[in-house]
Short mmCIF file of C-alpha atoms in Angstrom, two decimals:
data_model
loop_
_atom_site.label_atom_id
_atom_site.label_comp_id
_atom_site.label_asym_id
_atom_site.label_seq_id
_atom_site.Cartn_x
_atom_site.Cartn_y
_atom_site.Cartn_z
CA UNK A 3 0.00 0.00 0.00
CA UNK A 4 3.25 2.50 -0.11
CA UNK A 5 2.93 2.80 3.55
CA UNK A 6 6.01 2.54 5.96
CA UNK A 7 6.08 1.94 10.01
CA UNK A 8 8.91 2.94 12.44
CA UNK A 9 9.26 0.50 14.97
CA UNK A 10 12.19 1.45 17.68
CA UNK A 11 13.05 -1.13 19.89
CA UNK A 12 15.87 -2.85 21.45
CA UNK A 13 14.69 -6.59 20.71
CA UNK A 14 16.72 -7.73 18.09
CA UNK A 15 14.39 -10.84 17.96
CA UNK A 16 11.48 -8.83 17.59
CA UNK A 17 13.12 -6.99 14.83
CA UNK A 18 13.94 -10.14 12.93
CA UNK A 19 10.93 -10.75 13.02
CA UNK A 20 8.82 -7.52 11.52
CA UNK A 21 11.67 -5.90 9.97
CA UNK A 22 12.82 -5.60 6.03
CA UNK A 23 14.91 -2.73 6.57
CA UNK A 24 17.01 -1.64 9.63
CA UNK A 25 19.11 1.13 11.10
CA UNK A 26 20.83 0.71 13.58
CA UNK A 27 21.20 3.75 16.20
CA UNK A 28 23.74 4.79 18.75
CA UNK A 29 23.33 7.87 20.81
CA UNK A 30 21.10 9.42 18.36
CA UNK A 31 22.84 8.94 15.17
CA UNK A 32 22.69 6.06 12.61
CA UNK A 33 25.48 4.09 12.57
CA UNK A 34 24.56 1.31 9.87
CA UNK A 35 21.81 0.98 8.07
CA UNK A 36 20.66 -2.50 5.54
CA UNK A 37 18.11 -4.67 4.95
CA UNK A 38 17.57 -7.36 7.57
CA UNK A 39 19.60 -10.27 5.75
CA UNK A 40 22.97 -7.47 5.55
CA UNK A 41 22.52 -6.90 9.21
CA UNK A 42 21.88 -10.21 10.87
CA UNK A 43 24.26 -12.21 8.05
CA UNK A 44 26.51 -9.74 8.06
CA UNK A 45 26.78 -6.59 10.75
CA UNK A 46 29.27 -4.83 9.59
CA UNK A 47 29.77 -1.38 12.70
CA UNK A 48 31.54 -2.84 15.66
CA UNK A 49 28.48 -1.60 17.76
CA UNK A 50 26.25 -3.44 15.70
CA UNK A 51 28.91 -6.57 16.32
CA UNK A 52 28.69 -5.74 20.00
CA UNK A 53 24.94 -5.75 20.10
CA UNK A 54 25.27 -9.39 18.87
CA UNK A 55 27.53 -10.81 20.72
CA UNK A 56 25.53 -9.68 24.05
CA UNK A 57 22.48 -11.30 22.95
CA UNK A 58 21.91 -14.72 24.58
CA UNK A 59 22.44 -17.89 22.93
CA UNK A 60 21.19 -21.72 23.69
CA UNK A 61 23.65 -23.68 25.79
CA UNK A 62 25.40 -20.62 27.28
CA UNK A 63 23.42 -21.48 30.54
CA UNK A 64 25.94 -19.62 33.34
CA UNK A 65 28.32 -18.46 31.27
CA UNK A 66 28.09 -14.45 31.55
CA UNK A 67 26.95 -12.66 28.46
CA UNK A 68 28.74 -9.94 26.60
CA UNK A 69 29.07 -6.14 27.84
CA UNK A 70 29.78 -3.33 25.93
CA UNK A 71 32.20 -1.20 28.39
CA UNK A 72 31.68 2.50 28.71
CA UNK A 73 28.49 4.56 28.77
CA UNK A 74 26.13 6.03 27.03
CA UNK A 75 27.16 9.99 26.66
CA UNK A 76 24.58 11.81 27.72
CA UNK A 77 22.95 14.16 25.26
CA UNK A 78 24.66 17.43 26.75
CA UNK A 79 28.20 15.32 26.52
CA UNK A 80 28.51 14.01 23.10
CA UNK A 81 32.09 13.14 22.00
CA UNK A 82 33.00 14.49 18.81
CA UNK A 83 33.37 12.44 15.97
CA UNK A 84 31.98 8.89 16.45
CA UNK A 85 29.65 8.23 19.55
CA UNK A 86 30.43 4.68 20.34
CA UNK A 87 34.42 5.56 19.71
CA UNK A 88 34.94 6.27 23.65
CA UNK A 89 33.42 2.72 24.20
CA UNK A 90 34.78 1.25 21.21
CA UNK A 91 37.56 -1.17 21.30
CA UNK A 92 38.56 -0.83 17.49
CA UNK A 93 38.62 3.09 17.37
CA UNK A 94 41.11 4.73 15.56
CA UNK A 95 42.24 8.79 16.06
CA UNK A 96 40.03 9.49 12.86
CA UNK A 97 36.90 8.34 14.43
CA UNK A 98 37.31 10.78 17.73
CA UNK A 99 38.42 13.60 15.58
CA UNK A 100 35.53 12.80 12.60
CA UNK A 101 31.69 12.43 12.50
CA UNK A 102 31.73 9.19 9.86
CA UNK A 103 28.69 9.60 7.13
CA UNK A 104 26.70 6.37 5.89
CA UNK A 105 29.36 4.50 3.61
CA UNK A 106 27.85 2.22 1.64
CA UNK A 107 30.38 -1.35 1.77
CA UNK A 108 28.21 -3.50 0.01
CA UNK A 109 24.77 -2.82 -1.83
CA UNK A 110 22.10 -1.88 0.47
CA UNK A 111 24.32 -2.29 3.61
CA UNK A 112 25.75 1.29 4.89
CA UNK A 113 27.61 1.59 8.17
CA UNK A 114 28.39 4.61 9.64
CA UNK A 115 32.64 4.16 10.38
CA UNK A 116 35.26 5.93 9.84
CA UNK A 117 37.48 2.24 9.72
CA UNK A 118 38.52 0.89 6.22
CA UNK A 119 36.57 -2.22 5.24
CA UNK A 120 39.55 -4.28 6.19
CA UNK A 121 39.62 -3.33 10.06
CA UNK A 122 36.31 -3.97 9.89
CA UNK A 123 36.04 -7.57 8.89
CA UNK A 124 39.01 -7.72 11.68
CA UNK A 125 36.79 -6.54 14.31
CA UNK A 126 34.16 -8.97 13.09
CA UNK A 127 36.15 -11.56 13.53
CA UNK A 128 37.50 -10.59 17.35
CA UNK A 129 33.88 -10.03 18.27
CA UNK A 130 33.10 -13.92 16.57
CA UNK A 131 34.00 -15.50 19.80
CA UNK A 132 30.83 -14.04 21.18
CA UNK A 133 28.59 -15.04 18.74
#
């Protein structure tokens, strides 16, 4: 019918669920954005890896799940540059000094990061022992 719903939650199941398009959001700003099969196959931000890798998984009965270290700046605090770089284990000078725009890595799948595609994939695969 051409219409279009915004659904903000923080229930990644839900979201698989009801979703065909996603953006992911970090203090306010978009920081990737893809259809549900790019994000779930494929998250490419490392806060959209960290998300991930603190959701819980069968069989990890009391082992502890995943933290993202830091806090959220509060909205009269926000770091220049990248948001999640204070909390981010992979940030590079470039993303304090630099807000990153959209870049668009593969068709239809755009994270917001100021690291080249190859850190990326490397941050993936750190993160990969959580998942």
């Amino acid at each position: 019918i051409g219409a279009a719903v915004l659904f903000i939650t923080h229930n990644l199941a839900v979201v698989a669920e009801i979703a065909d398009e996603i953006a992911v959001m970090y203090a306010g700003r978009i920081v990737e954005r893809g259809s549900r099969a790019a994000i779930f196959d494929d998250p490419l931000h490392p806060y959209t890896l960290a998300l991930f890798a603190a959701l819980p998984r069968r069989g990890d009965a009391g082992r502890r799940l995943a933290s993202i270290d830091g806090q959220v700046p509060a909205p009269s605090a926000m770091p220049e540059g990248c948001r999640f770089a204070p909390r981010c284990p992979f940030a590079i000078e470039r993303c304090r000094r630099e807000a990153p725009p959209l870049a668009a890595l593969r068709p239809g799948h755009e994270p917001s990061d100021a690291l080249a595609d190859e850190l990326i994939a490397f941050c993936r695969s750190e993160l990969a022992e959580y998942k």
